GROMACS .gro file of C-alpha atoms in nm:
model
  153
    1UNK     CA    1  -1.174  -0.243  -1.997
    2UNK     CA    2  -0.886  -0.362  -2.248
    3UNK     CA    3  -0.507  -0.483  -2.179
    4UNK     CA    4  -0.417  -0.123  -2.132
    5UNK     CA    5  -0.664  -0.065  -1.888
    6UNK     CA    6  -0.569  -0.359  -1.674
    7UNK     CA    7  -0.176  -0.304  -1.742
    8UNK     CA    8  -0.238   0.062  -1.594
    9UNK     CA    9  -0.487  -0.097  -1.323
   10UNK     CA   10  -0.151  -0.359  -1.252
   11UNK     CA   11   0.132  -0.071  -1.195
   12UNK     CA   12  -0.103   0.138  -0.953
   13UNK     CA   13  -0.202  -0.137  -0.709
   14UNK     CA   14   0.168  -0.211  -0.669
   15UNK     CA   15   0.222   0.181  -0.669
   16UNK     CA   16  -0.033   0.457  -0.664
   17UNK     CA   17   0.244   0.775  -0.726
   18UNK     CA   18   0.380   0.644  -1.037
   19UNK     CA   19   0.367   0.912  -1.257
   20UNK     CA   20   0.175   0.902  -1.643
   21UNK     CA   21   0.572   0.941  -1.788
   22UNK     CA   22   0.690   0.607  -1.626
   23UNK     CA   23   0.341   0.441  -1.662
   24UNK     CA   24   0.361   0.545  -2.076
   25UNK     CA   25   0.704   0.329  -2.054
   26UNK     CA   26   0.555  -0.014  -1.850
   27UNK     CA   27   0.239   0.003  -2.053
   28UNK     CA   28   0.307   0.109  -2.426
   29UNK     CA   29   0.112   0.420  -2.423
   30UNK     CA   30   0.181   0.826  -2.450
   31UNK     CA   31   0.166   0.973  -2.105
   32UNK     CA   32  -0.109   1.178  -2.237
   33UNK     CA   33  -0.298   0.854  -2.314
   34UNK     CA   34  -0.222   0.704  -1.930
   35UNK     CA   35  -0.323   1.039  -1.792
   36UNK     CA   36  -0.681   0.985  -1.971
   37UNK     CA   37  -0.707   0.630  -1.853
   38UNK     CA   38  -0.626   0.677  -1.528
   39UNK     CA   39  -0.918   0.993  -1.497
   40UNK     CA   40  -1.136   0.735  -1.650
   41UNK     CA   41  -1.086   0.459  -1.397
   42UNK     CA   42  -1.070   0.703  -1.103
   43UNK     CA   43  -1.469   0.862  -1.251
   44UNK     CA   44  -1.623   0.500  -1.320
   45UNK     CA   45  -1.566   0.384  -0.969
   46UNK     CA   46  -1.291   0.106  -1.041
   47UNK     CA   47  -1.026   0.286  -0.841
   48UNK     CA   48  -1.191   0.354  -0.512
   49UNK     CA   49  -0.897   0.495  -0.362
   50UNK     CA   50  -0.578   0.581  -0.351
   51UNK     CA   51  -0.414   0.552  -0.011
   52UNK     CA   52  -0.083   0.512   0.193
   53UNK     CA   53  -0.025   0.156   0.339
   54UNK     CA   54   0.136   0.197   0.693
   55UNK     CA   55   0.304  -0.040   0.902
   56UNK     CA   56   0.080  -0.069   1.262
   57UNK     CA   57   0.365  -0.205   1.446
   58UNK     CA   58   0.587   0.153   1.373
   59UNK     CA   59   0.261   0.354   1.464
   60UNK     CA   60   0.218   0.155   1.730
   61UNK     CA   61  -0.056  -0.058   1.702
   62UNK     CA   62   0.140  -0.415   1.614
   63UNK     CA   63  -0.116  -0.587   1.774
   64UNK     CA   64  -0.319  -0.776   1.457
   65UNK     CA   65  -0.650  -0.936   1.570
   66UNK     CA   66  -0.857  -1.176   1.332
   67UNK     CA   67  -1.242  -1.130   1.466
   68UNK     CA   68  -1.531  -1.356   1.398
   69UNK     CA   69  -1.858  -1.208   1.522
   70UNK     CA   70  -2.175  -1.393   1.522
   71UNK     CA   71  -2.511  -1.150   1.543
   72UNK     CA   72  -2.787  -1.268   1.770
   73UNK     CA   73  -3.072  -1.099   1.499
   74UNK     CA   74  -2.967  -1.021   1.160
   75UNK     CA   75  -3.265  -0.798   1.102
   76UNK     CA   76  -3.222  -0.564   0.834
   77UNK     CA   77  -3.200  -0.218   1.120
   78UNK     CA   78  -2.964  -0.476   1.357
   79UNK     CA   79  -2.769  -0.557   1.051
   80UNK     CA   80  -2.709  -0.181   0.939
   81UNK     CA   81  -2.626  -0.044   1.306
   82UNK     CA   82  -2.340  -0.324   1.354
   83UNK     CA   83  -2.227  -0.226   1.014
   84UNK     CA   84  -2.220   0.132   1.099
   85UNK     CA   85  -2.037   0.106   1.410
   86UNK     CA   86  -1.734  -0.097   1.270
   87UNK     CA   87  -1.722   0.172   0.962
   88UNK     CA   88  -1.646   0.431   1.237
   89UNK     CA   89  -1.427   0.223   1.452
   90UNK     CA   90  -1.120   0.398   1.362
   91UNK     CA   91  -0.943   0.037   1.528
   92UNK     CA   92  -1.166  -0.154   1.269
   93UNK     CA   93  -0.910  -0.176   0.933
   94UNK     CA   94  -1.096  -0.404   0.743
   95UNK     CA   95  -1.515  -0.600   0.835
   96UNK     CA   96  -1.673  -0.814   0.629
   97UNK     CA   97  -2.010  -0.921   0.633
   98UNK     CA   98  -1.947  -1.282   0.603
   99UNK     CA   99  -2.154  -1.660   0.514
  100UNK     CA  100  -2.069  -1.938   0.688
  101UNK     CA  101  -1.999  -2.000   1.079
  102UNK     CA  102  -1.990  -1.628   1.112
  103UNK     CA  103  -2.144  -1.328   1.059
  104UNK     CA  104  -1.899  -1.073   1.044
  105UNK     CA  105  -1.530  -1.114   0.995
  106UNK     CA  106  -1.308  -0.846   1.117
  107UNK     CA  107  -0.945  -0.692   1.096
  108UNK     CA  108  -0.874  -0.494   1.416
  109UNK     CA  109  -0.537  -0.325   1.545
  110UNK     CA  110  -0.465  -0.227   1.876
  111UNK     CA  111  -0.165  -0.101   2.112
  112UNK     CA  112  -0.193  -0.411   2.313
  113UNK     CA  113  -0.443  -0.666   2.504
  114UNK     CA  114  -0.567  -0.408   2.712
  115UNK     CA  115  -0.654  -0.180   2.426
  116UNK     CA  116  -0.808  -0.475   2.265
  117UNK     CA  117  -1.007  -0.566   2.529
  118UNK     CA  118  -1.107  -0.211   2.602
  119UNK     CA  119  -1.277  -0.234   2.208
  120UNK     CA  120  -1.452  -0.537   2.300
  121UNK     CA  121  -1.636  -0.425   2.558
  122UNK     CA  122  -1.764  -0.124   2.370
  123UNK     CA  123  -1.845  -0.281   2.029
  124UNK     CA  124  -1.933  -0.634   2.180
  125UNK     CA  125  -2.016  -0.667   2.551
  126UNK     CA  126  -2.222  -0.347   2.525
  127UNK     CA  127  -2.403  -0.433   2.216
  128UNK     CA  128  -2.669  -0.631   2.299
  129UNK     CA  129  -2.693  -0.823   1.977
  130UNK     CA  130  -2.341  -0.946   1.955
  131UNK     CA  131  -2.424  -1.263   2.067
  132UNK     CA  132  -2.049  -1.396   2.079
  133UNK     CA  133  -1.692  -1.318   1.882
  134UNK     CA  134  -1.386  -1.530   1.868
  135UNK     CA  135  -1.037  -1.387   1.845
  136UNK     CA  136  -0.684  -1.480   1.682
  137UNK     CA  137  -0.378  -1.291   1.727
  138UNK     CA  138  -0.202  -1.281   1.424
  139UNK     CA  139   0.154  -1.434   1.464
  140UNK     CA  140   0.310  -1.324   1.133
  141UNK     CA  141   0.160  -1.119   0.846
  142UNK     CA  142   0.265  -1.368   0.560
  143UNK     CA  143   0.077  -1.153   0.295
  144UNK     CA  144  -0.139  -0.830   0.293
  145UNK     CA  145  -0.262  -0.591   0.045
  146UNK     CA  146  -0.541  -0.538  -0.194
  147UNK     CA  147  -0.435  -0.577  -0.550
  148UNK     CA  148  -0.678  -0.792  -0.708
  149UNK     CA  149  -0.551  -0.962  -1.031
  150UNK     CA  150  -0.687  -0.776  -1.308
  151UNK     CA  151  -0.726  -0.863  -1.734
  152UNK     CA  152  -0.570  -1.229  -1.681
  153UNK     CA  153  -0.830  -1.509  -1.756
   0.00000   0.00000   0.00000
């Protein structure tokens, strides 16, 4: 990956539909030449996806909730079926599987408590090796996103 690559890599986390024409003119390149970049990134795997960022408070789900979750085993097959369950929890935006005083950290919308609540007892009360999960609301999203910095040190 050179300066181009991470120029290119730059404009698309900060907006996926800009077209090769307008990248050629913010990176020094022929459209031609962003077009082939951008194919390249998207086939090697650096650009996992392309996708809309929506507000969850005009959808409806403004309720943010920070979740640590602590796993009574962390057996390889206990591991992989906690794992799979918060990949299709469609209220799950974002787990990690974390070190440190927990074992998974979680991102999870919801309408309101009572939605929340109703996720907890299916992913955690009826999952017999959650042994325990602390909550925060989230007060005010001072930053989201996912651009990672990219060609800079």
């Amino acid at each position: 990956m050179d300066k181009f690559d991470a120029d290119i890599l730059d404009v698309l986390q900060h907006n996926a539909r800009t077209t090769a024409e307008a990248m050629a003119q913010q990176v020094g390149l022929s459209p031609d030449a962003c077009r082939k970049r951008m194919a390249r990134l998207r086939s090697s795997g650096i650009i996992k996806a392309e996708i809309a960022v929506l507000d969850p408070a005009r959808v409806g789900r403004g309720l943010i909730l920070v979740v640590e979750v602590n796993l009574q085993n962390e057996r390889k097959a206990d591991l992989d079926r906690f794992k799979a369950a918060m990949q299709t929890a469609p209220e799950v935006m974002q787990c990690y599987y974390v070190t440190g005083n927990a074992d998974f950290i979680l991102i999870v919308s919801a309408y309101d408590m009572a939605d929340f609540e109703a996720f907890t007892r299916h992913h955690f009360f009826a999952e017999d090796n959650v042994l325990r999960f602390r909550t925060s609301a989230v007060m005010d999203s001072v930053k989201t996103g996912f651009a990672v910095p990219v060609g800079k040190g």
